[in-house]
Each structure stands twice: as structure tokens, then as C-alpha cells.
Amino acid sequence: EDAASRGRILLFEVDYVPCRRKSRSGGKGRGVGHAPRFTLTHAKKVRGAVSQCAQVMEHIIVSVANRVEVYSVEGKEMKQIATHHAPHYVVSLRVAKTYVIYADVYQACTLLFWRDRDRQLYPLAKDADAHERRAIGHDLRSGSGSYCADFVVDAGELAGAHALGVVVGDGDRVRLLQYAPLGSDTDRGGQRLLARADFMVNSDVHTLARHAVPRTDPDSDAAAFACIYAGLDGQVGALLPCDEKVFRRL
């Protein structure tokens, strides 16, 4: 179209107000609790369609067309403080502490790191295998444009490669990738997400959600987050991190 697409970022404040049940006799009524009330506090117009929105530290991170932008709320204004340009249209955006993973429409995901001191998004690694498969003609399924990415965590803090994993919904498959910061020849100096597992679910995966789960070791207080996926045919599954001893018993 000749007219460029436009989008808006709306920030609401949620507070709870007391509510009462309507009395049949026309009286004041009995109190039944509190109901949420939304108040629009900030609005920002952007160039392009806004597809995803999340929070990184005290800032707002959004995906606008093929850009990942970070906004800071200062008084009554929302100011843009950082921008990362993706190669294609961004369809998924997830945040775990200061790590950001986004997926574009051409089946590739990129891992970013937000440094608040510099107010900048640093690219760490990307799924290079997806680009290579498309280059040789693989995964060109008609009608399968779904793609999403999220984190699976198996540690109290995101401090090492063993703690952070990336789950990717790639059409009718779910792939598990890992970020290895210590570079080697296989991961191209730490700039490549390594493929660790590939699960065929026989359904187009459109949604991924991260959920906290209890640890199998009662003496450990480290956090663990499973990744729940949902398919178009109604199936729901989860990728759950577990210890080596528990895995061998399955």
C-alpha cells in the first residue's frame, strides 16, 4: 500500500476499586470484593506495526516491524533509548532477566543481552542452522508460517551456559537450543546457538509459555522454569529440565 503502517504503544496503570452487588430493593448493595480498573497513563506512536511487548528491568521492550526497541518511562513521556534492527519481521519476543530472545518470520531466532549501564542491546548468538536449512531448500512447508521462541531455565541465576536454554517452535517441531558463551569451532566463537534436541510433535506450534516448576531435589533452592507449548490441533506439552539421575529413571 502507499500509506505506511502506524502503531501505538499504550501503557496502562491497574488499580483495584471496591465493587458491590446490585441490590434488588434498590439499596446500596453488599460488597463483593474489588474489581480491576485500567487507566491509560502513556501513549507512544511508532512507525510500523507493534507485534510484541515485554519488560526488561524497569524499561519497556517492544518489537515494531523488523526492529526491537527499548523505551524508558520518564514522567509523562516514553523515550526511546535503544534500537536493534532484525533482518526480518519479528513475530516473537521474550525476556528472562537481561536476556532477550526474538524470532522473525523467516524461522530464525537471535539472542540479545541488555546492558542497562550502556543502554544498549548486544547480539550474543543466533540460530544459524535455520538460515542454512532455508538456503538449501529445507523446511519450506506451505502454510506453515508459525514461529515462536522462549527460554527454559535450570539454575537459580542466569550465569552460565548450563542454565539458559532456548526453545523454538519451528512448524511441527520443537527444537532446544543452547547458548555457549565459551566459543569453539562448532559454535563459531560463541555466536551460534547450538542444537541440543529436536522433538517432532506433528502439529504447528504457535505458542510458547514459561512457567516455574518445583525442583526434584528438595535440598536445592535453585529456580527451574519449564516451557509449555501448544499446537493447532489442541495438544499441549512441556519441556521440563530435570537432573541426570531423574532422567535415567524415566
PDB file of C-alpha atoms in Angstrom:
ATOM      1  CA  GLU A   1       0.000   0.000   0.000  1.00  0.00           C
ATOM      2  CA  ASP A   2       1.031   3.590  -0.496  1.00  0.00           C
ATOM      3  CA  ALA A   3       0.328   4.586   3.103  1.00  0.00           C
ATOM      4  CA  ALA A   4       2.915   3.444   5.655  1.00  0.00           C
ATOM      5  CA  SER A   5       1.633   1.398   8.583  1.00  0.00           C
ATOM      6  CA  ARG A   6       1.498   3.024  12.006  1.00  0.00           C
ATOM      7  CA  GLY A   7       1.303   1.615  15.502  1.00  0.00           C
ATOM      8  CA  ARG A   8       0.949   2.715  19.104  1.00  0.00           C
ATOM      9  CA  ILE A   9       2.354   1.639  22.450  1.00  0.00           C
ATOM     10  CA  LEU A  10      -0.179   2.040  25.254  1.00  0.00           C
ATOM     11  CA  LEU A  11       0.801   1.860  28.925  1.00  0.00           C
ATOM     12  CA  PHE A  12      -1.966   1.313  31.485  1.00  0.00           C
ATOM     13  CA  GLU A  13      -1.979   1.573  35.249  1.00  0.00           C
ATOM     14  CA  VAL A  14      -4.038  -1.073  37.045  1.00  0.00           C
ATOM     15  CA  ASP A  15      -5.653  -0.381  40.402  1.00  0.00           C
ATOM     16  CA  TYR A  16      -8.436  -2.127  42.257  1.00  0.00           C
ATOM     17  CA  VAL A  17     -11.636  -0.425  43.346  1.00  0.00           C
ATOM     18  CA  PRO A  18     -14.301  -1.856  45.665  1.00  0.00           C
ATOM     19  CA  CYS A  19     -17.378  -3.174  43.940  1.00  0.00           C
ATOM     20  CA  ARG A  20     -20.826  -4.011  45.266  1.00  0.00           C
ATOM     21  CA  ARG A  21     -23.517  -6.408  44.211  1.00  0.00           C
ATOM     22  CA  LYS A  22     -26.622  -4.703  42.876  1.00  0.00           C
ATOM     23  CA  SER A  23     -29.448  -4.791  45.369  1.00  0.00           C
ATOM     24  CA  ARG A  24     -32.895  -5.934  44.212  1.00  0.00           C
ATOM     25  CA  SER A  25     -34.576  -3.461  46.558  1.00  0.00           C
ATOM     26  CA  GLY A  26     -32.651  -0.515  45.122  1.00  0.00           C
ATOM     27  CA  GLY A  27     -30.361  -0.115  48.125  1.00  0.00           C
ATOM     28  CA  LYS A  28     -26.599   0.284  48.307  1.00  0.00           C
ATOM     29  CA  GLY A  29     -25.899  -3.421  47.932  1.00  0.00           C
ATOM     30  CA  ARG A  30     -23.391  -5.748  49.580  1.00  0.00           C
ATOM     31  CA  GLY A  31     -19.658  -5.504  48.951  1.00  0.00           C
ATOM     32  CA  VAL A  32     -18.274  -8.430  46.948  1.00  0.00           C
ATOM     33  CA  GLY A  33     -14.591  -7.536  46.717  1.00  0.00           C
ATOM     34  CA  HIS A  34     -12.508  -5.437  44.363  1.00  0.00           C
ATOM     35  CA  ALA A  35     -12.509  -5.113  40.591  1.00  0.00           C
ATOM     36  CA  PRO A  36      -9.548  -4.044  38.429  1.00  0.00           C
ATOM     37  CA  ARG A  37      -9.638  -0.644  36.775  1.00  0.00           C
ATOM     38  CA  PHE A  38      -7.388   0.359  33.872  1.00  0.00           C
ATOM     39  CA  THR A  39      -6.142   3.918  33.444  1.00  0.00           C
ATOM     40  CA  LEU A  40      -4.224   4.985  30.350  1.00  0.00           C
ATOM     41  CA  THR A  41      -1.052   6.769  31.500  1.00  0.00           C
ATOM     42  CA  HIS A  42       1.224   6.854  28.435  1.00  0.00           C
ATOM     43  CA  ALA A  43       0.793   6.556  24.657  1.00  0.00           C
ATOM     44  CA  LYS A  44       3.531   6.495  22.022  1.00  0.00           C
ATOM     45  CA  LYS A  45       3.101   6.495  18.249  1.00  0.00           C
ATOM     46  CA  VAL A  46       5.628   4.473  16.246  1.00  0.00           C
ATOM     47  CA  ARG A  47       6.310   3.797  12.589  1.00  0.00           C
ATOM     48  CA  GLY A  48       5.257   0.227  11.905  1.00  0.00           C
ATOM     49  CA  ALA A  49       3.048  -2.439  13.418  1.00  0.00           C
ATOM     50  CA  VAL A  50       3.751  -3.408  17.035  1.00  0.00           C
ATOM     51  CA  SER A  51       3.733  -7.209  17.314  1.00  0.00           C
ATOM     52  CA  GLN A  52       5.196  -7.957  20.774  1.00  0.00           C
ATOM     53  CA  CYS A  53       5.690  -6.174  24.086  1.00  0.00           C
ATOM     54  CA  ALA A  54       7.606  -7.141  27.243  1.00  0.00           C
ATOM     55  CA  GLN A  55       9.564  -5.686  30.157  1.00  0.00           C
ATOM     56  CA  VAL A  56      13.327  -5.700  30.605  1.00  0.00           C
ATOM     57  CA  MET A  57      14.353  -4.421  34.039  1.00  0.00           C
ATOM     58  CA  GLU A  58      12.423  -1.138  34.523  1.00  0.00           C
ATOM     59  CA  HIS A  59      12.126  -0.453  30.781  1.00  0.00           C
ATOM     60  CA  ILE A  60       9.655  -1.471  28.066  1.00  0.00           C
ATOM     61  CA  ILE A  61      10.880  -3.515  25.108  1.00  0.00           C
ATOM     62  CA  VAL A  62       8.729  -3.890  22.002  1.00  0.00           C
ATOM     63  CA  SER A  63       9.051  -5.318  18.512  1.00  0.00           C
ATOM     64  CA  VAL A  64       7.996  -2.912  15.768  1.00  0.00           C
ATOM     65  CA  ALA A  65       8.095  -4.452  12.284  1.00  0.00           C
ATOM     66  CA  ASN A  66      11.746  -5.559  11.938  1.00  0.00           C
ATOM     67  CA  ARG A  67      13.023  -3.513  14.888  1.00  0.00           C
ATOM     68  CA  VAL A  68      13.427  -4.267  18.589  1.00  0.00           C
ATOM     69  CA  GLU A  69      13.130  -1.020  20.551  1.00  0.00           C
ATOM     70  CA  VAL A  70      13.574  -0.202  24.237  1.00  0.00           C
ATOM     71  CA  TYR A  71      11.636   2.653  25.830  1.00  0.00           C
ATOM     72  CA  SER A  72      12.082   4.375  29.168  1.00  0.00           C
ATOM     73  CA  VAL A  73       9.191   5.964  31.046  1.00  0.00           C
ATOM     74  CA  GLU A  74      10.273   9.418  32.212  1.00  0.00           C
ATOM     75  CA  GLY A  75       7.477  11.443  33.733  1.00  0.00           C
ATOM     76  CA  LYS A  76       4.612  11.650  31.261  1.00  0.00           C
ATOM     77  CA  GLU A  77       6.733  10.671  28.232  1.00  0.00           C
ATOM     78  CA  MET A  78       8.085   7.437  26.776  1.00  0.00           C
ATOM     79  CA  LYS A  79      11.559   7.965  25.335  1.00  0.00           C
ATOM     80  CA  GLN A  80      13.314   5.540  23.039  1.00  0.00           C
ATOM     81  CA  ILE A  81      16.745   4.657  24.429  1.00  0.00           C
ATOM     82  CA  ALA A  82      17.894   1.689  22.297  1.00  0.00           C
ATOM     83  CA  THR A  83      17.180   0.028  18.953  1.00  0.00           C
ATOM     84  CA  HIS A  84      18.177  -3.270  17.376  1.00  0.00           C
ATOM     85  CA  HIS A  85      17.442  -3.955  13.708  1.00  0.00           C
ATOM     86  CA  ALA A  86      16.387  -7.503  12.887  1.00  0.00           C
ATOM     87  CA  PRO A  87      16.779  -8.923   9.371  1.00  0.00           C
ATOM     88  CA  HIS A  88      13.038  -9.677   9.033  1.00  0.00           C
ATOM     89  CA  TYR A  89       9.659  -9.038  10.662  1.00  0.00           C
ATOM     90  CA  VAL A  90       9.714 -10.009  14.357  1.00  0.00           C
ATOM     91  CA  VAL A  91       6.891 -12.344  15.436  1.00  0.00           C
ATOM     92  CA  SER A  92       8.014 -13.394  18.932  1.00  0.00           C
ATOM     93  CA  LEU A  93       9.798 -11.605  21.797  1.00  0.00           C
ATOM     94  CA  ARG A  94      10.625 -12.995  25.260  1.00  0.00           C
ATOM     95  CA  VAL A  95      12.721 -11.711  28.166  1.00  0.00           C
ATOM     96  CA  ALA A  96      14.486 -13.532  31.017  1.00  0.00           C
ATOM     97  CA  LYS A  97      16.171 -11.029  33.333  1.00  0.00           C
ATOM     98  CA  THR A  98      18.547  -9.208  30.955  1.00  0.00           C
ATOM     99  CA  TYR A  99      18.453 -11.816  28.164  1.00  0.00           C
ATOM    100  CA  VAL A 100      16.157 -11.214  25.198  1.00  0.00           C
ATOM    101  CA  ILE A 101      15.232 -13.754  22.531  1.00  0.00           C
ATOM    102  CA  TYR A 102      13.282 -12.844  19.418  1.00  0.00           C
ATOM    103  CA  ALA A 103      12.157 -14.841  16.401  1.00  0.00           C
ATOM    104  CA  ASP A 104      11.486 -13.480  12.946  1.00  0.00           C
ATOM    105  CA  VAL A 105       9.035 -14.592  10.304  1.00  0.00           C
ATOM    106  CA  TYR A 106      11.693 -16.441   8.282  1.00  0.00           C
ATOM    107  CA  GLN A 107      12.370 -19.046  11.007  1.00  0.00           C
ATOM    108  CA  ALA A 108      15.435 -17.719  12.772  1.00  0.00           C
ATOM    109  CA  CYS A 109      15.931 -16.576  16.363  1.00  0.00           C
ATOM    110  CA  THR A 110      18.529 -14.241  17.845  1.00  0.00           C
ATOM    111  CA  LEU A 111      19.681 -13.918  21.452  1.00  0.00           C
ATOM    112  CA  LEU A 112      20.329 -10.404  22.778  1.00  0.00           C
ATOM    113  CA  PHE A 113      21.718  -9.050  26.037  1.00  0.00           C
ATOM    114  CA  TRP A 114      20.517  -5.804  27.597  1.00  0.00           C
ATOM    115  CA  ARG A 115      23.141  -3.785  29.463  1.00  0.00           C
ATOM    116  CA  ASP A 116      21.434  -1.048  31.404  1.00  0.00           C
ATOM    117  CA  ARG A 117      24.679   0.774  32.090  1.00  0.00           C
ATOM    118  CA  ASP A 118      25.281   1.353  28.385  1.00  0.00           C
ATOM    119  CA  ARG A 119      21.564   1.338  27.475  1.00  0.00           C
ATOM    120  CA  GLN A 120      22.235  -0.897  24.526  1.00  0.00           C
ATOM    121  CA  LEU A 121      21.152  -4.275  23.162  1.00  0.00           C
ATOM    122  CA  TYR A 122      24.119  -6.531  22.372  1.00  0.00           C
ATOM    123  CA  PRO A 123      23.633  -9.513  19.996  1.00  0.00           C
ATOM    124  CA  LEU A 124      25.072 -12.678  21.544  1.00  0.00           C
ATOM    125  CA  ALA A 125      24.160 -15.573  19.263  1.00  0.00           C
ATOM    126  CA  LYS A 126      21.694 -16.648  16.607  1.00  0.00           C
ATOM    127  CA  ASP A 127      20.206 -19.811  15.173  1.00  0.00           C
ATOM    128  CA  ALA A 128      22.392 -20.160  12.121  1.00  0.00           C
ATOM    129  CA  ASP A 129      21.056 -23.622  11.276  1.00  0.00           C
ATOM    130  CA  ALA A 130      17.676 -22.153  10.303  1.00  0.00           C
ATOM    131  CA  HIS A 131      19.290 -19.893   7.696  1.00  0.00           C
ATOM    132  CA  GLU A 132      21.322 -22.794   6.324  1.00  0.00           C
ATOM    133  CA  ARG A 133      18.278 -25.071   6.040  1.00  0.00           C
ATOM    134  CA  ARG A 134      16.332 -22.434   4.151  1.00  0.00           C
ATOM    135  CA  ALA A 135      19.322 -21.800   1.890  1.00  0.00           C
ATOM    136  CA  ILE A 136      19.358 -25.443   0.765  1.00  0.00           C
ATOM    137  CA  GLY A 137      15.556 -25.640   0.452  1.00  0.00           C
ATOM    138  CA  HIS A 138      14.586 -27.415   3.677  1.00  0.00           C
ATOM    139  CA  ASP A 139      11.589 -26.527   5.881  1.00  0.00           C
ATOM    140  CA  LEU A 140       9.732 -24.771   3.082  1.00  0.00           C
ATOM    141  CA  ARG A 141       6.335 -26.082   4.135  1.00  0.00           C
ATOM    142  CA  SER A 142       3.420 -24.309   2.534  1.00  0.00           C
ATOM    143  CA  GLY A 143       1.098 -22.665   5.006  1.00  0.00           C
ATOM    144  CA  SER A 144       3.492 -23.072   7.960  1.00  0.00           C
ATOM    145  CA  GLY A 145       4.486 -19.565   8.914  1.00  0.00           C
ATOM    146  CA  SER A 146       4.339 -20.098  12.654  1.00  0.00           C
ATOM    147  CA  TYR A 147       7.422 -19.491  14.729  1.00  0.00           C
ATOM    148  CA  CYS A 148       7.997 -18.638  18.392  1.00  0.00           C
ATOM    149  CA  ALA A 149      10.824 -18.781  20.909  1.00  0.00           C
ATOM    150  CA  ASP A 150      11.116 -18.758  24.692  1.00  0.00           C
ATOM    151  CA  PHE A 151      13.536 -19.650  27.491  1.00  0.00           C
ATOM    152  CA  VAL A 152      13.889 -22.735  29.642  1.00  0.00           C
ATOM    153  CA  VAL A 153      15.953 -22.158  32.800  1.00  0.00           C
ATOM    154  CA  ASP A 154      17.617 -24.690  35.091  1.00  0.00           C
ATOM    155  CA  ALA A 155      19.501 -22.608  37.667  1.00  0.00           C
ATOM    156  CA  GLY A 156      18.995 -20.022  40.366  1.00  0.00           C
ATOM    157  CA  GLU A 157      20.736 -17.364  38.300  1.00  0.00           C
ATOM    158  CA  LEU A 158      21.335 -16.935  34.585  1.00  0.00           C
ATOM    159  CA  ALA A 159      25.077 -17.109  34.991  1.00  0.00           C
ATOM    160  CA  GLY A 160      26.282 -19.866  32.689  1.00  0.00           C
ATOM    161  CA  ALA A 161      25.614 -21.863  29.565  1.00  0.00           C
ATOM    162  CA  HIS A 162      24.187 -24.747  31.639  1.00  0.00           C
ATOM    163  CA  ALA A 163      21.425 -22.503  32.992  1.00  0.00           C
ATOM    164  CA  LEU A 164      19.968 -20.965  29.848  1.00  0.00           C
ATOM    165  CA  GLY A 165      18.246 -22.813  27.038  1.00  0.00           C
ATOM    166  CA  VAL A 166      16.151 -21.616  24.112  1.00  0.00           C
ATOM    167  CA  VAL A 167      13.036 -23.489  22.996  1.00  0.00           C
ATOM    168  CA  VAL A 168      11.940 -22.820  19.429  1.00  0.00           C
ATOM    169  CA  GLY A 169       8.597 -23.755  17.898  1.00  0.00           C
ATOM    170  CA  ASP A 170       9.580 -24.492  14.320  1.00  0.00           C
ATOM    171  CA  GLY A 171       6.425 -25.500  12.468  1.00  0.00           C
ATOM    172  CA  ASP A 172       5.541 -29.050  13.600  1.00  0.00           C
ATOM    173  CA  ARG A 173       8.734 -29.429  15.634  1.00  0.00           C
ATOM    174  CA  VAL A 174      10.061 -28.121  18.927  1.00  0.00           C
ATOM    175  CA  ARG A 175      13.795 -27.532  18.996  1.00  0.00           C
ATOM    176  CA  LEU A 176      16.016 -26.984  22.026  1.00  0.00           C
ATOM    177  CA  LEU A 177      18.994 -24.669  21.553  1.00  0.00           C
ATOM    178  CA  GLN A 178      21.746 -23.691  23.969  1.00  0.00           C
ATOM    179  CA  TYR A 179      23.879 -20.604  24.304  1.00  0.00           C
ATOM    180  CA  ALA A 180      27.558 -21.461  24.861  1.00  0.00           C
ATOM    181  CA  PRO A 181      29.472 -18.256  25.651  1.00  0.00           C
ATOM    182  CA  LEU A 182      32.856 -20.036  25.575  1.00  0.00           C
ATOM    183  CA  GLY A 183      33.486 -20.061  21.861  1.00  0.00           C
ATOM    184  CA  SER A 184      34.644 -23.067  19.863  1.00  0.00           C
ATOM    185  CA  ASP A 185      34.852 -24.123  16.248  1.00  0.00           C
ATOM    186  CA  THR A 186      31.350 -25.649  16.289  1.00  0.00           C
ATOM    187  CA  ASP A 187      29.537 -22.549  17.570  1.00  0.00           C
ATOM    188  CA  ARG A 188      31.647 -20.037  15.627  1.00  0.00           C
ATOM    189  CA  GLY A 189      33.251 -18.385  18.610  1.00  0.00           C
ATOM    190  CA  GLY A 190      30.147 -18.375  20.818  1.00  0.00           C
ATOM    191  CA  GLN A 191      27.971 -16.565  18.251  1.00  0.00           C
ATOM    192  CA  ARG A 192      25.880 -19.576  17.316  1.00  0.00           C
ATOM    193  CA  LEU A 193      23.069 -21.240  19.249  1.00  0.00           C
ATOM    194  CA  LEU A 194      23.847 -24.944  19.482  1.00  0.00           C
ATOM    195  CA  ALA A 195      21.143 -27.500  18.700  1.00  0.00           C
ATOM    196  CA  ARG A 196      20.691 -29.903  21.645  1.00  0.00           C
ATOM    197  CA  ALA A 197      17.400 -31.688  20.906  1.00  0.00           C
ATOM    198  CA  ASP A 198      14.668 -31.904  18.293  1.00  0.00           C
ATOM    199  CA  PHE A 199      11.130 -33.126  19.097  1.00  0.00           C
ATOM    200  CA  MET A 200       8.541 -33.909  16.435  1.00  0.00           C
ATOM    201  CA  VAL A 201       5.050 -33.010  17.737  1.00  0.00           C
ATOM    202  CA  ASN A 202       3.112 -33.375  14.451  1.00  0.00           C
ATOM    203  CA  SER A 203       1.295 -30.089  14.975  1.00  0.00           C
ATOM    204  CA  ASP A 204       2.097 -26.495  14.141  1.00  0.00           C
ATOM    205  CA  VAL A 205       3.346 -24.853  17.338  1.00  0.00           C
ATOM    206  CA  HIS A 206       2.191 -21.249  17.638  1.00  0.00           C
ATOM    207  CA  THR A 207       2.534 -20.527  21.356  1.00  0.00           C
ATOM    208  CA  LEU A 208       5.227 -20.987  23.998  1.00  0.00           C
ATOM    209  CA  ALA A 209       4.892 -20.044  27.667  1.00  0.00           C
ATOM    210  CA  ARG A 210       7.425 -20.181  30.510  1.00  0.00           C
ATOM    211  CA  HIS A 211       6.248 -21.492  33.876  1.00  0.00           C
ATOM    212  CA  ALA A 212       8.055 -22.047  37.192  1.00  0.00           C
ATOM    213  CA  VAL A 213       8.185 -25.672  38.400  1.00  0.00           C
ATOM    214  CA  PRO A 214       9.342 -27.213  41.703  1.00  0.00           C
ATOM    215  CA  ARG A 215      12.777 -28.800  41.790  1.00  0.00           C
ATOM    216  CA  THR A 216      13.189 -32.552  42.133  1.00  0.00           C
ATOM    217  CA  ASP A 217      15.941 -32.042  44.710  1.00  0.00           C
ATOM    218  CA  PRO A 218      14.361 -30.818  47.993  1.00  0.00           C
ATOM    219  CA  ASP A 219      17.711 -29.509  49.253  1.00  0.00           C
ATOM    220  CA  SER A 220      18.171 -27.207  46.255  1.00  0.00           C
ATOM    221  CA  ASP A 221      16.582 -23.759  46.166  1.00  0.00           C
ATOM    222  CA  ALA A 222      17.584 -23.029  42.563  1.00  0.00           C
ATOM    223  CA  ALA A 223      14.787 -21.929  40.266  1.00  0.00           C
ATOM    224  CA  ALA A 224      13.612 -24.025  37.351  1.00  0.00           C
ATOM    225  CA  PHE A 225      11.323 -22.939  34.535  1.00  0.00           C
ATOM    226  CA  ALA A 226       9.634 -25.277  32.096  1.00  0.00           C
ATOM    227  CA  CYS A 227       8.491 -24.269  28.636  1.00  0.00           C
ATOM    228  CA  ILE A 228       4.904 -25.145  27.729  1.00  0.00           C
ATOM    229  CA  TYR A 229       3.957 -25.378  24.058  1.00  0.00           C
ATOM    230  CA  ALA A 230       0.542 -25.574  22.383  1.00  0.00           C
ATOM    231  CA  GLY A 231      -0.329 -26.850  18.916  1.00  0.00           C
ATOM    232  CA  LEU A 232      -3.119 -26.050  16.490  1.00  0.00           C
ATOM    233  CA  ASP A 233      -4.737 -29.467  16.930  1.00  0.00           C
ATOM    234  CA  GLY A 234      -5.281 -28.845  20.655  1.00  0.00           C
ATOM    235  CA  GLN A 235      -2.326 -30.704  22.110  1.00  0.00           C
ATOM    236  CA  VAL A 236      -0.342 -29.211  24.992  1.00  0.00           C
ATOM    237  CA  GLY A 237       3.130 -30.316  26.062  1.00  0.00           C
ATOM    238  CA  ALA A 238       6.035 -29.118  28.150  1.00  0.00           C
ATOM    239  CA  LEU A 239       9.802 -29.300  28.161  1.00  0.00           C
ATOM    240  CA  LEU A 240      10.906 -29.789  31.763  1.00  0.00           C
ATOM    241  CA  PRO A 241      14.532 -29.539  32.960  1.00  0.00           C
ATOM    242  CA  CYS A 242      15.496 -32.450  35.202  1.00  0.00           C
ATOM    243  CA  ASP A 243      18.599 -33.914  36.815  1.00  0.00           C
ATOM    244  CA  GLU A 244      20.635 -36.692  35.245  1.00  0.00           C
ATOM    245  CA  LYS A 245      19.509 -39.219  37.876  1.00  0.00           C
ATOM    246  CA  VAL A 246      15.845 -38.436  37.272  1.00  0.00           C
ATOM    247  CA  PHE A 247      16.301 -38.644  33.504  1.00  0.00           C
ATOM    248  CA  ARG A 248      17.856 -42.116  33.702  1.00  0.00           C
ATOM    249  CA  ARG A 249      14.882 -43.394  35.711  1.00  0.00           C
ATOM    250  CA  LEU A 250      12.356 -42.307  33.073  1.00  0.00           C
TER     251      LEU A 250
END
